[in-house]
Every structure is written in structure tokens, then in C-alpha cells.
Coordinates of C-alpha atoms in Angstrom, one line a residue:
M1 CA 0.0 0.0 0.0
L2 CA 2.7 2.5 1.0
V3 CA 4.8 1.6 -2.0
V4 CA 1.9 2.0 -4.4
A5 CA 1.0 5.4 -2.9
G6 CA 4.6 6.6 -3.0
T7 CA 5.0 5.4 -6.6
L8 CA 1.8 7.1 -7.7
T9 CA 2.7 10.3 -5.9
V10 CA 6.1 10.4 -7.6
I11 CA 4.5 9.7 -11.0
G12 CA 2.0 12.5 -10.4
W13 CA 4.8 15.0 -9.5
L14 CA 6.8 14.0 -12.6
M15 CA 3.7 14.4 -14.9
Q16 CA 2.8 17.7 -13.4
H17 CA 6.2 19.4 -13.2
L18 CA 8.2 17.8 -16.0
A19 CA 5.7 16.6 -18.6
D20 CA 3.0 19.2 -18.1
Q21 CA 0.4 16.5 -18.0
G22 CA -2.0 17.9 -15.4
L23 CA -4.8 15.5 -16.0
I24 CA -2.6 12.4 -15.7
A25 CA -0.9 14.0 -12.6
N26 CA -4.2 14.6 -10.9
G27 CA -5.3 11.1 -11.6
A28 CA -2.2 9.6 -10.1
Y29 CA -2.5 12.0 -7.1
G30 CA -6.1 11.0 -6.6
I31 CA -5.5 7.2 -6.6
A32 CA -2.5 7.7 -4.3
T33 CA -4.7 9.7 -1.9
L34 CA -7.3 6.9 -1.8
V35 CA -4.7 4.2 -1.3
A36 CA -2.9 5.9 1.6
G37 CA -5.8 8.0 2.9
L38 CA -8.6 5.3 3.4
P39 CA -6.8 3.6 6.3
I40 CA -6.3 7.0 8.0
I41 CA -10.0 7.8 7.5
F42 CA -11.1 4.4 8.9
K43 CA -9.0 4.9 12.0
A44 CA -10.5 8.4 12.5
I45 CA -14.0 6.9 12.2
S46 CA -13.2 4.1 14.7
A47 CA -11.8 6.7 17.1
L48 CA -15.0 8.9 16.7
R49 CA -17.1 5.9 17.5
A50 CA -15.2 5.5 20.7
R51 CA -15.8 9.3 21.3
V52 CA -12.1 10.1 20.8
M53 CA -11.0 12.9 18.5
S54 CA -7.7 11.4 17.2
I55 CA -4.8 12.8 15.2
E56 CA -6.1 10.8 12.2
L57 CA -9.3 13.0 12.4
L58 CA -7.2 16.1 11.8
V59 CA -5.5 14.6 8.8
S60 CA -8.7 13.2 7.3
I61 CA -10.4 16.6 7.5
A62 CA -7.3 18.3 6.0
V63 CA -7.2 15.8 3.1
V64 CA -10.9 16.1 2.3
G65 CA -10.5 19.8 2.4
A66 CA -7.5 19.7 0.1
V67 CA -9.4 17.6 -2.4
A68 CA -12.4 20.0 -2.1
I69 CA -10.2 23.0 -3.2
L70 CA -8.6 20.8 -5.9
E71 CA -5.2 20.7 -4.3
F72 CA -4.6 17.0 -5.3
E73 CA -0.8 17.2 -5.0
E74 CA -1.1 18.4 -1.3
A75 CA -3.7 15.7 -0.6
A76 CA -1.5 12.9 -2.0
M77 CA 1.7 14.3 -0.2
V78 CA -0.1 14.5 3.2
T79 CA -1.6 11.0 3.1
F80 CA 1.6 9.4 1.9
L81 CA 3.9 11.2 4.4
F82 CA 1.5 10.5 7.3
A83 CA 1.3 6.8 6.3
F84 CA 5.1 6.7 5.9
G85 CA 5.4 8.2 9.4
N86 CA 3.2 5.4 10.8
F87 CA 5.2 2.8 8.9
L88 CA 8.4 4.1 10.5
E89 CA 6.8 4.1 13.9
Q90 CA 5.7 0.5 13.5
R91 CA 9.1 -0.6 12.2
T92 CA 10.8 0.9 15.2
L93 CA 8.4 -0.7 17.7
Q94 CA 8.9 -4.1 15.9
K95 CA 12.7 -3.7 16.2
T96 CA 12.5 -3.0 19.9
H97 CA 10.2 -6.0 20.4
Q98 CA 12.7 -8.2 18.6
A99 CA 14.1 -9.4 21.9
I100 CA 10.7 -11.0 22.7
Q101 CA 10.4 -12.5 19.2
N102 CA 13.9 -14.0 19.4
L103 CA 13.2 -15.4 22.9
T104 CA 9.9 -16.9 21.7
E105 CA 11.6 -18.6 18.7
M106 CA 14.3 -20.0 21.0
Q107 CA 11.9 -22.0 23.1
P108 CA 12.2 -25.7 22.7
T109 CA 9.2 -27.3 21.0
T110 CA 9.9 -31.0 21.8
A111 CA 11.4 -33.1 24.6
T112 CA 12.7 -36.6 25.0
M113 CA 10.8 -38.3 27.8
V114 CA 11.9 -41.4 29.6
V115 CA 8.9 -43.8 29.8
D116 CA 9.5 -47.3 31.2
G117 CA 13.2 -47.1 30.4
Q118 CA 12.5 -46.1 26.8
Y119 CA 13.1 -42.7 25.1
Q120 CA 10.0 -41.1 23.7
E121 CA 10.0 -37.8 21.8
V122 CA 6.9 -35.7 22.6
E123 CA 5.6 -32.2 22.1
I124 CA 6.7 -29.8 24.9
D125 CA 3.0 -29.3 25.8
E126 CA 2.7 -33.0 26.7
V127 CA 5.4 -32.7 29.5
D128 CA 4.0 -32.5 33.0
E129 CA 5.7 -31.8 36.3
G130 CA 7.4 -34.9 37.6
A131 CA 8.3 -36.2 34.2
V132 CA 11.8 -37.5 33.6
L133 CA 13.6 -36.2 30.5
V134 CA 16.9 -37.0 28.9
V135 CA 18.9 -34.1 27.5
R136 CA 21.8 -35.0 25.2
V137 CA 24.6 -33.0 23.6
G138 CA 23.2 -30.2 21.5
D139 CA 19.7 -30.4 23.0
Q140 CA 18.0 -27.6 24.8
V141 CA 16.7 -28.3 28.3
P142 CA 12.9 -28.2 27.8
V143 CA 11.9 -27.6 31.4
D144 CA 13.1 -26.2 34.8
G145 CA 14.0 -29.1 36.9
E146 CA 16.5 -31.0 39.0
I147 CA 19.3 -33.1 37.5
I148 CA 18.7 -36.6 38.9
S149 CA 21.5 -38.4 36.9
G150 CA 24.5 -37.6 34.8
S151 CA 26.7 -34.5 34.4
A152 CA 27.2 -32.0 31.6
E153 CA 28.6 -28.7 30.6
V154 CA 25.7 -26.4 30.0
D155 CA 25.4 -23.0 28.2
E156 CA 23.0 -20.9 30.2
A157 CA 23.6 -17.6 28.3
L158 CA 19.9 -17.4 27.4
I159 CA 19.0 -17.2 31.1
T160 CA 21.9 -15.5 32.7
G161 CA 23.6 -13.6 29.9
E162 CA 26.9 -15.3 30.7
S163 CA 28.5 -17.0 27.8
K164 CA 30.8 -19.3 29.8
L165 CA 29.8 -23.0 30.2
V166 CA 28.5 -24.2 33.6
D167 CA 29.3 -27.6 35.0
K168 CA 26.1 -29.4 36.1
T169 CA 25.8 -32.6 38.0
T170 CA 23.3 -34.6 40.0
G171 CA 21.3 -32.4 42.4
D172 CA 21.9 -29.2 40.4
Q173 CA 19.1 -27.1 38.8
A174 CA 18.7 -27.0 35.0
Y175 CA 16.8 -24.3 33.3
M176 CA 14.6 -24.3 30.2
G177 CA 16.4 -22.9 27.2
S178 CA 19.9 -23.9 28.4
I179 CA 21.9 -26.0 25.9
V180 CA 23.9 -29.1 26.7
E181 CA 27.3 -28.6 25.1
N182 CA 29.0 -31.8 26.5
G183 CA 27.6 -34.7 28.5
Q184 CA 24.2 -36.1 29.1
I185 CA 21.7 -35.6 32.0
L186 CA 18.4 -36.8 33.2
V187 CA 16.2 -34.0 34.4
Q188 CA 13.0 -34.3 36.5
A189 CA 10.6 -31.6 35.5
Q190 CA 9.6 -29.1 38.3
K191 CA 8.3 -26.3 36.2
V192 CA 7.0 -26.4 32.7
G193 CA 5.8 -23.9 30.0
E194 CA 5.0 -20.4 31.2
D195 CA 6.0 -21.3 34.8
T196 CA 9.7 -21.8 33.9
T197 CA 12.3 -19.1 34.4
F198 CA 12.5 -18.7 30.6
G199 CA 8.7 -18.4 30.3
K200 CA 8.6 -15.7 33.0
I201 CA 11.3 -13.7 31.2
I202 CA 9.1 -13.6 28.1
E203 CA 6.0 -12.8 30.1
L204 CA 7.7 -10.0 32.1
V205 CA 9.2 -8.3 29.0
E206 CA 5.8 -8.4 27.2
E207 CA 4.0 -6.9 30.2
A208 CA 6.7 -4.3 30.5
Q209 CA 6.5 -3.0 27.0
D210 CA 2.7 -2.8 27.2
N211 CA 2.9 -0.7 30.4
Q212 CA 2.9 3.1 29.8
A213 CA 4.9 5.7 31.7
P214 CA 3.2 8.8 33.2
M215 CA 4.6 10.8 30.4
S216 CA 3.0 8.6 27.8
K217 CA -0.3 8.8 29.6
F218 CA 0.0 12.6 29.8
I219 CA 0.6 12.8 26.0
D220 CA -2.4 10.5 25.3
R221 CA -4.6 12.9 27.3
F222 CA -2.9 15.9 25.6
A223 CA -3.8 14.5 22.2
K224 CA -7.4 13.9 23.3
Y225 CA -7.9 17.6 24.0
Y226 CA -5.4 19.0 21.4
T227 CA -7.3 17.7 18.4
P228 CA -10.6 19.6 19.1
F229 CA -8.5 22.6 20.1
V230 CA -6.8 22.7 16.7
L231 CA -10.2 22.2 14.9
V232 CA -11.6 25.2 16.7
V233 CA -8.6 27.3 15.8
A234 CA -8.8 26.3 12.1
I235 CA -12.5 27.1 12.1
L236 CA -11.9 30.5 13.6
I237 CA -9.1 31.2 11.1
L238 CA -11.5 30.3 8.3
L239 CA -14.3 32.5 9.6
F240 CA -12.0 35.6 10.1
T241 CA -9.7 35.2 7.0
K242 CA -12.1 33.4 4.6
N243 CA -9.0 31.5 3.6
L244 CA -9.9 27.8 3.3
R245 CA -6.4 26.8 2.2
L246 CA -4.8 28.4 5.2
A247 CA -7.2 26.7 7.6
I248 CA -6.6 23.3 6.0
T249 CA -2.8 23.9 6.1
I250 CA -3.0 24.6 9.9
L251 CA -5.0 21.4 10.4
V252 CA -2.3 19.4 8.8
L253 CA 0.8 21.0 10.2
A254 CA -0.6 21.2 13.8
C255 CA -0.8 17.4 14.0
P256 CA 1.7 16.5 16.8
G257 CA 2.6 13.0 15.4
A258 CA 6.1 13.1 16.9
L259 CA 4.7 14.1 20.2
V260 CA 2.3 11.2 20.3
I261 CA 4.9 8.6 19.5
G262 CA 7.9 10.2 21.3
A263 CA 7.4 8.8 24.8
P264 CA 6.2 5.3 23.8
V265 CA 9.1 4.8 21.4
S266 CA 11.6 6.0 24.1
N267 CA 10.1 3.7 26.7
V268 CA 10.1 0.6 24.5
A269 CA 13.6 1.2 23.4
G270 CA 14.8 1.7 27.0
I271 CA 13.0 -1.5 28.2
G272 CA 14.5 -3.3 25.2
R273 CA 18.0 -2.2 26.1
G274 CA 17.5 -3.3 29.7
A275 CA 16.2 -6.7 28.6
K276 CA 19.2 -7.2 26.3
A277 CA 21.5 -6.8 29.4
G278 CA 19.4 -9.1 31.6
I279 CA 17.5 -6.3 33.3
L280 CA 13.7 -6.8 33.1
I281 CA 12.0 -3.4 33.7
K282 CA 8.3 -3.9 34.1
G283 CA 7.0 -0.9 32.2
G284 CA 7.2 2.9 31.7
D285 CA 5.9 3.6 35.2
V286 CA 8.9 1.8 36.6
I287 CA 11.3 3.8 34.4
D288 CA 9.8 7.1 35.7
Q289 CA 10.1 6.0 39.4
L290 CA 13.5 4.4 39.0
A291 CA 14.9 7.7 37.6
Q292 CA 13.7 9.5 40.8
V293 CA 15.0 7.2 43.6
D294 CA 17.3 8.7 46.1
T295 CA 17.4 6.0 48.8
I296 CA 18.3 2.3 48.5
L297 CA 17.4 -0.4 51.1
F298 CA 18.7 -3.9 50.6
D299 CA 18.6 -7.4 52.1
K300 CA 21.8 -9.3 52.9
T301 CA 21.5 -13.0 52.3
G302 CA 21.1 -13.8 48.6
T303 CA 21.2 -10.1 47.7
V304 CA 24.6 -8.6 48.5
T305 CA 25.9 -12.1 49.2
E306 CA 25.9 -15.0 46.8
G307 CA 23.0 -16.7 48.5
R308 CA 25.0 -20.0 48.4
P309 CA 26.2 -20.3 52.0
T310 CA 28.2 -23.4 53.2
V311 CA 28.2 -25.0 56.6
K312 CA 31.5 -24.0 58.4
S313 CA 30.8 -25.3 61.9
I314 CA 28.2 -27.5 63.6
K315 CA 27.6 -28.1 67.3
E316 CA 25.3 -31.0 68.4
Y317 CA 24.3 -31.0 72.0
Q318 CA 22.4 -34.3 72.1
E319 CA 23.4 -37.6 70.6
D320 CA 20.3 -38.2 68.5
H321 CA 19.1 -37.9 65.0
W322 CA 18.3 -34.2 65.3
L323 CA 20.5 -33.2 62.3
A324 CA 18.6 -35.7 60.1
L325 CA 15.3 -34.3 61.3
A326 CA 16.5 -30.7 60.7
A327 CA 17.6 -31.5 57.2
D328 CA 14.2 -33.2 56.5
L329 CA 12.3 -30.1 57.8
E330 CA 14.6 -27.6 56.0
K331 CA 14.2 -29.3 52.6
Q332 CA 10.6 -28.0 52.7
T333 CA 11.7 -24.4 52.5
N334 CA 13.6 -22.5 49.9
H335 CA 15.8 -20.3 52.2
P336 CA 19.5 -20.3 51.2
L337 CA 20.6 -21.3 54.7
A338 CA 18.0 -24.2 54.7
R339 CA 19.2 -25.5 51.4
S340 CA 22.8 -25.4 52.7
I341 CA 22.0 -27.5 55.7
V342 CA 20.3 -30.1 53.6
E343 CA 23.3 -30.3 51.2
Y344 CA 25.7 -30.5 54.2
Y345 CA 23.8 -33.4 55.7
E346 CA 23.6 -35.3 52.4
K347 CA 27.2 -34.8 51.5
R348 CA 28.6 -35.5 55.0
G349 CA 27.6 -39.2 55.1
Q350 CA 26.5 -39.6 51.4
K351 CA 23.0 -39.9 52.8
T352 CA 19.6 -38.7 51.6
T353 CA 17.3 -36.9 54.0
A354 CA 14.9 -39.2 55.8
D355 CA 11.2 -38.8 55.2
F356 CA 9.5 -37.9 58.5
N357 CA 6.4 -36.5 56.7
L358 CA 6.2 -33.7 59.2
P359 CA 4.2 -30.5 58.3
I360 CA 5.9 -27.2 59.0
T361 CA 4.7 -23.7 59.8
T362 CA 6.9 -20.9 58.5
I363 CA 7.3 -17.9 60.9
K364 CA 8.5 -15.0 58.9
G365 CA 11.8 -13.5 60.1
I366 CA 12.3 -16.3 62.6
G367 CA 12.3 -19.8 61.0
I368 CA 10.0 -22.8 61.0
Q369 CA 8.1 -24.8 63.6
S370 CA 6.9 -28.4 63.7
E371 CA 5.8 -31.2 66.0
Y372 CA 7.6 -34.5 66.4
Q373 CA 6.6 -37.3 68.7
G374 CA 4.7 -34.8 70.9
Q375 CA 7.7 -32.4 71.0
T376 CA 7.8 -28.8 69.7
I377 CA 10.6 -28.3 67.2
W378 CA 11.9 -24.8 66.2
I379 CA 14.6 -24.2 63.6
G380 CA 15.7 -20.7 62.8
S381 CA 17.7 -17.6 63.7
R382 CA 18.6 -16.3 67.2
R383 CA 15.0 -15.1 67.5
V384 CA 14.1 -18.7 68.2
L385 CA 15.7 -18.3 71.6
T386 CA 13.8 -15.1 72.6
E387 CA 10.6 -16.4 71.0
N388 CA 10.6 -19.4 73.3
Q389 CA 12.5 -17.9 76.3
I390 CA 15.3 -20.4 76.1
E391 CA 18.3 -20.1 78.4
L392 CA 21.6 -21.3 77.1
T393 CA 24.3 -23.2 79.0
A394 CA 27.7 -21.5 79.5
Q395 CA 29.2 -23.8 76.8
Q396 CA 26.3 -23.0 74.3
S397 CA 26.7 -19.3 74.9
H398 CA 30.4 -19.5 74.3
D399 CA 29.9 -21.5 71.1
L400 CA 27.3 -19.1 69.8
Q401 CA 29.5 -16.1 70.5
A402 CA 32.5 -17.7 68.8
I403 CA 30.5 -18.6 65.7
E404 CA 29.1 -15.1 65.4
N405 CA 32.4 -13.4 66.1
D406 CA 33.8 -15.4 63.1
G407 CA 31.1 -13.7 60.9
Q408 CA 29.1 -16.8 60.5
S409 CA 25.3 -16.8 60.2
V410 CA 23.7 -19.1 62.8
V411 CA 20.8 -21.5 62.5
L412 CA 19.5 -23.0 65.8
M413 CA 17.3 -26.0 66.5
T414 CA 15.4 -26.3 69.7
V415 CA 13.3 -29.2 71.0
D416 CA 10.9 -28.5 73.8
Q417 CA 12.8 -25.3 74.8
K418 CA 16.2 -27.0 74.8
L419 CA 18.9 -26.2 72.2
V420 CA 20.0 -29.4 70.5
L421 CA 21.8 -28.1 67.4
M422 CA 23.8 -25.1 66.3
V423 CA 24.9 -24.6 62.7
G424 CA 27.3 -21.8 61.5
L425 CA 27.3 -20.9 57.8
V426 CA 29.4 -18.5 55.7
D427 CA 28.4 -16.7 52.5
Q428 CA 30.5 -14.8 50.0
V429 CA 29.8 -11.2 49.1
R430 CA 28.9 -10.8 45.4
K431 CA 31.5 -9.3 43.1
G432 CA 31.2 -5.6 42.3
V433 CA 28.9 -4.8 45.3
K434 CA 31.1 -2.2 46.9
E435 CA 31.8 -0.5 43.5
T436 CA 28.1 -0.5 42.7
F437 CA 27.2 1.3 46.0
E438 CA 29.9 3.9 45.3
K439 CA 28.5 4.6 41.9
L440 CA 24.9 4.8 43.2
K441 CA 26.1 7.3 45.8
Q442 CA 27.8 9.4 43.1
S443 CA 24.6 9.3 41.0
G444 CA 22.5 10.8 43.8
I445 CA 21.3 7.8 45.9
D446 CA 23.0 9.1 49.1
K447 CA 21.0 7.1 51.6
Q448 CA 22.0 3.4 51.6
W449 CA 20.7 1.0 54.3
M450 CA 21.3 -2.7 54.8
L451 CA 18.3 -4.4 56.5
T452 CA 18.8 -8.0 57.7
G453 CA 17.3 -10.5 60.0
D454 CA 20.8 -11.6 60.9
N455 CA 22.6 -10.4 64.1
S456 CA 24.4 -7.0 64.4
F457 CA 27.9 -8.4 64.4
I458 CA 27.5 -10.3 61.1
A459 CA 25.7 -7.3 59.6
E460 CA 28.4 -4.9 60.6
K461 CA 31.1 -7.2 59.2
I462 CA 29.3 -7.4 55.8
A463 CA 28.6 -3.7 55.8
K464 CA 32.2 -2.9 56.4
T465 CA 33.2 -5.1 53.5
I466 CA 30.8 -3.4 51.0
G467 CA 31.4 0.2 52.3
I468 CA 28.1 0.8 54.0
N469 CA 27.7 2.4 57.4
Q470 CA 24.0 2.4 57.8
I471 CA 22.6 -1.0 58.9
K472 CA 19.6 -2.4 60.8
A473 CA 19.9 -5.9 62.0
Q474 CA 17.6 -8.6 63.5
M475 CA 14.6 -7.1 61.6
L476 CA 11.4 -9.0 60.9
P477 CA 9.8 -8.5 57.4
E478 CA 7.1 -6.2 58.8
E479 CA 9.8 -4.1 60.5
K480 CA 11.6 -3.7 57.2
A481 CA 8.4 -2.6 55.5
L482 CA 7.6 -0.2 58.3
F483 CA 11.1 1.4 58.1
L484 CA 10.7 1.7 54.4
E485 CA 7.3 3.4 54.8
Q486 CA 8.8 5.9 57.3
L487 CA 11.4 6.9 54.8
Q488 CA 8.7 7.4 52.1
N489 CA 6.7 9.5 54.6
D490 CA 9.8 11.7 54.9
G491 CA 9.7 12.3 51.2
R492 CA 12.3 9.8 50.1
H493 CA 11.9 7.8 46.9
V494 CA 12.9 4.3 48.0
L495 CA 14.5 1.5 46.0
F496 CA 14.4 -1.9 47.7
V497 CA 16.6 -4.9 46.6
G498 CA 15.9 -8.4 47.8
D499 CA 15.5 -12.0 46.8
G500 CA 13.3 -13.9 49.2
I501 CA 9.7 -14.4 50.4
N502 CA 10.6 -12.3 53.5
D503 CA 11.5 -9.4 51.2
S504 CA 8.3 -9.4 49.1
P505 CA 6.4 -7.0 51.4
S506 CA 9.2 -4.4 51.1
I507 CA 9.7 -5.1 47.4
A508 CA 6.0 -4.4 46.8
K509 CA 5.8 -1.3 49.0
A510 CA 8.9 0.4 47.7
N511 CA 8.7 3.0 44.9
V512 CA 10.8 0.5 43.0
G513 CA 11.4 -3.1 44.0
I514 CA 14.3 -5.0 42.5
A515 CA 14.4 -8.8 42.7
M516 CA 17.5 -10.9 42.1
G517 CA 16.9 -13.5 39.4
N518 CA 17.9 -16.3 41.6
G519 CA 15.3 -15.3 44.2
T520 CA 11.9 -16.8 45.0
D521 CA 8.9 -16.6 42.6
V522 CA 7.1 -14.4 45.1
A523 CA 9.9 -11.8 45.1
I524 CA 10.1 -11.8 41.3
E525 CA 6.4 -11.5 40.8
T526 CA 6.0 -8.6 43.3
S527 CA 9.1 -6.7 42.0
D528 CA 9.3 -3.9 39.4
V529 CA 12.7 -4.9 38.1
V530 CA 14.2 -8.4 37.8
L531 CA 18.0 -8.9 37.5
I532 CA 18.0 -12.2 35.5
D533 CA 21.6 -13.1 36.1
S534 CA 21.6 -11.6 39.7
D535 CA 24.5 -9.3 38.7
F536 CA 24.5 -6.6 41.4
S537 CA 26.1 -4.0 39.1
N538 CA 23.0 -4.1 37.0
I539 CA 21.2 -2.1 39.7
Q540 CA 23.3 0.8 38.7
N541 CA 22.8 -0.1 35.0
A542 CA 19.0 -0.2 35.5
R543 CA 19.0 3.3 36.9
R544 CA 21.2 4.5 34.1
V545 CA 18.7 3.1 31.6
A546 CA 15.9 4.8 33.4
K547 CA 17.5 8.2 33.5
A548 CA 18.7 7.9 29.9
T549 CA 15.1 7.0 28.8
M550 CA 13.6 9.9 30.7
R551 CA 16.1 12.3 29.1
N552 CA 15.4 10.8 25.7
T553 CA 11.6 11.2 26.2
M554 CA 12.0 14.9 27.1
Q555 CA 14.3 15.4 24.0
N556 CA 11.5 13.9 21.9
V557 CA 8.9 16.1 23.4
G558 CA 11.0 19.1 22.8
I559 CA 11.6 18.1 19.1
A560 CA 7.9 17.5 18.5
I561 CA 6.6 20.8 20.1
G562 CA 9.4 22.8 18.5
T563 CA 8.6 21.4 15.1
V564 CA 4.9 22.3 15.3
A565 CA 5.7 25.8 16.6
L566 CA 8.2 26.5 13.8
L567 CA 5.9 25.2 11.1
L568 CA 3.0 27.3 12.4
I569 CA 5.3 30.4 12.4
G570 CA 6.3 29.5 8.9
V571 CA 2.7 29.3 7.8
A572 CA 2.0 32.6 9.3
Y573 CA 4.8 34.3 7.4
G574 CA 4.1 32.4 4.2
W575 CA 7.4 30.4 4.2
V576 CA 5.7 27.0 4.5
N577 CA 3.0 25.4 2.4
M578 CA 1.0 22.3 3.1
A579 CA 3.3 19.8 1.3
S580 CA 6.6 21.2 2.4
G581 CA 5.3 21.6 6.0
M582 CA 4.1 18.0 6.0
L583 CA 7.5 16.8 4.8
F584 CA 9.2 18.6 7.7
H585 CA 6.6 17.2 10.0
E586 CA 7.4 13.6 9.0
I587 CA 11.1 14.4 9.2
S588 CA 10.6 15.3 12.8
I589 CA 8.9 11.9 13.4
L590 CA 11.9 10.3 11.8
V591 CA 14.3 12.3 14.1
V592 CA 12.3 11.3 17.2
I593 CA 12.4 7.6 16.2
F594 CA 16.2 7.7 15.5
N595 CA 16.7 9.5 18.7
A596 CA 14.9 6.8 20.7
M597 CA 16.8 4.1 18.9
R598 CA 20.1 5.5 20.3
L599 CA 19.0 3.9 23.6
L600 CA 19.4 0.4 22.0
R601 CA 23.1 1.2 21.5
M602 CA 23.6 2.4 25.1
K603 CA 26.9 1.2 26.6
F604 CA 27.5 0.2 30.2

């Protein structure tokens, strides 16, 4: 359609200006106007049915007016250039959506299932949770699941953005979309389809690019009232000057096409750049808020630390099977410390956890509670002691102090108000954390607080390592959320970074909540930004994307408004006619689009 209209417009111009064939020229212009103009008119009618006076309405009236005064060249030029501007807009949006299209195409479509010892190839939709799948060299992992047999070198670049191969063996997690480069593994499906990490990446990016920023919403409202305003101005000019051509020219040139697309194109480009770096920003609203934050609050375990602690010391105060019971209860939770205890127990004696079939109750900020043979079991942080008013022996107090002084996190197990087990664990600080906090401070986030449920000694040791001097230790989830709310009441724009269920209330309440990609589903679902590869430096990169996108949006708004103002001044002084004005108008749209596309090339 666009090619036909453009070709006919060129033919008309050649016939009119070079061959002096006015009749043929007008015929070509007329057909070009119909081809390019009918879709514009249909859009205008659809908008009117919805009681919206759209930009297409301005163009439609202007084109009909131009035809009425026998200005066929202007009518053809206006419709072609407007259609061309829409084409450029759609091409740009498609390009920024390319990340989603590429991800969708990369999804595995088949899987090799193990059924009664036989390999059976099935459609991916036929795979249910619990199914056992074989993944061989060159195959994509079709589900999220646990490796139950074998070992392999796996390329997880699609999930983490890291190109290096990862060694995987029995007990490790495998993610949908990963590629086995060497070896063979059996994977038991735990999440399939949209519930996988890969599926959520696609879903989050799609939702983000459909979510408008406040600036976009403002421009939509602006266009809603701007169109009738321009119509009234054109009518008044017609009434006072009796110059129909001038009134129609103003209708055409006052169309703020670049203004309408300026903010959405910037937002989509910014979100696309973030996704390319493993930063999922859930929409334009988030970009606006992220650019304004001046305070950062963050959790410790799994956020500034790797979240893969290892058992360093263990004290057993009764010769019984309490460690086995603790491992069995802890395997029902997804806290990093709990997982480490289970792994320690299984590796220590090459044992698997026993199956006591005991239900647990999770007490946020403290730990878990259960009943065993009429006895009350508690496993958790130091708060277990105060919660149950448990007194320690001199030896137990000495052990606890020594473990904490060494910077270890402590997990305690009590049975009927008696301490039976003490486990000390150590975790490593993520690479680049200290440098990221320094950069955030330089960029204007001058308030930086670490909030943790761990004890003050460990919190202070971690804080010193990462260069933070503001900490709050031994905090319950509700206390974190309350502190965050107090800062907001003081006028601070708060960014909260966390990874666990305990962090989800604060992540949801913050102006912007960031979840580490290796965190829990709850934290990821409630967050505004997800760091897929859990790279802490991407917090600073996310803010840079947000601020760059906001600057880009304001630049586009300035370009659009400036263009309309200059064109109207040109019309008033007779320097600009309808066709030349429309050409400059569409050039401004092109400039806005190219300006937004610069975000896709942004360097970190």
C-alpha cells in the first residue's frame, strides 16, 4: 500500500512538473490519496465511535479539504507522508520488540521423555511436572528441573547472559532454554511452560512493553484535547480570514505526530536495552520511578551475598538424629541457609534426607516450627531463643559467641525449649557490590541501608566489606516494610533490593522493588525490576537506563513541540505550504524515532 501510494505520488509529480500533463498527474495523485488515505479515515471513524478525536481525524479533515479545493498534490503528499510516518513508527516498535520474538523462537518445542526405560520424543505441551527427560549433547533443556542423573557442561547464556559454560551434575538445577554442550543428563521436571524461568522472562518483557509511563499517559490525554482545540482554531481562522487553504494547512501541520509517539518509542527502546542486558523493567511507570529514587534499602543474604552459604561449623548437644530431622524439615523451605544444611547433611555421610512426613509452619523472620513425637521443634535464627524464652548453658553461649564473632550466620534447632543443634554458615559477598554502591552514591542515591534478620555483628562485618555504614539488624519482614514506609513519609523515593519471600512486602511497598533473578517466585512476581543473572552491578545499569530513557523522552517532546511551533510560524509568514510543511513534520517523526533508537546502543 505504502509503496503504491509513494510510486503514484512520484508519477504525479513528474507528470505535473516535468511533462506538463496535469490530468494524468491529478489522476495519479487521486489514486495515491485513496490508497494511503482510506486507512487513515477508517482509523479516524473508529476513534470517533469511541468518542475520541484522534490525530487521524485532523489529517482526514485536512485531506478532504485539500481535495475540495482541488489541491490534489497536497492531498497525496499529506496522506503518503502520514502513512510513511506510521510505517516508520511500527518498524521501530517491531525492532525494539525483537528481543521478545527472538526469545519466543528460542523456546524448545519437543522433549525426549523417559517412559518405562524407553526414550520417547513428545511435544513440549505434553510434558507435565514430575516427568523425567533425557537431555543430550546439542539439546535444549525443555523444562526447569533437578538433574537426577549424569553430568554435563551447559550453556545458560539465554537465562543468565553469561557465555561461559557451567558444570552441572546430580542435584543441580537445570533451566529451560539452556543448551547441553557436553555430556548427558536426566532432568526431573519441576516447572513447565510459562512457569519456567525462561517463560517468565518472556512474560515479564511483554508486560513491561505494554505498560505506559506517566509521560505517555499525559501525552495521550494531551492528544485527546489537542485535536478539538486545533479544529476550533482552524474554524476561527476560516471565519476571520475566509482562507480555506490556510485553515486546512494549519489542520495538517498542527498534528503532533512526533509528540504522540515520542514517549512510547523511548520507553520501548529503553526497556528493550535493559532486557538485552538481563534487566527486566516492568513498564514505563517503573522507568519514571527508578529515575527518581534517592534511597536504597537492601537485604543481605542472597542479595549482597551470593546466597549459596556453606556450613562451616556445627555443634550437636544431644546424641540423637536431630541433624537428620533438621535436614528433613529444612528441605521443605527455599531459604538459602536451609538448602545449605540439607546439602551438608547429604554430603557428610552420602545420605539422603529421611522422610519424616512432618508438616511445618513458617514464621517469617524467625524460621520454621513443627511437632515431632509430641515435642515442639523450632529451627531458625537467634530469635528462636527469645521467642521461646530459652536459656543457654555456658558452653552453648560460648559456642554461639565464637561462631558469630567469626562472621558466620547461625541456625539454631530447639526441642521443647532446649537447644540441640547449632549450625554456623558462611556466605560470600557478590562481586562488584562495593563498587556499585559507590557509583549509586555518586549518582544521587545518598541514603544506603542494609536491612537484615541476621545479628548485628555479622551485619556490621558485611557492611564494612561493602562500604556501607547504615545498617539495621535482626529485623522482621514487617519491620523492614515499616522502616521503608517511614522513609517514604519523609519524602524519600525508595529502591528496595531483595531475593526472598521475606523481602516481598518491602519489594511491593517500595517506589521501585528489584528482585535478584535467583530469588523466589514471590519476590520476582512482586518486583518492578528483575535482574535475571543476579549481577549486582545491573542495579546501577538499570538506573542509568531509566535516567537515559527519561532524558530521551524529554528530548523527543522538545523536538515535537518545537517542530509544530516552527511550522505554524512558517505558515503565518508564508514560508511554508502544506506539502513542504508535512515533509518537515514527517522528518521530525523520523528524528524522534532515530533519537529513541540510540538507547538500544547504550553502553554500560
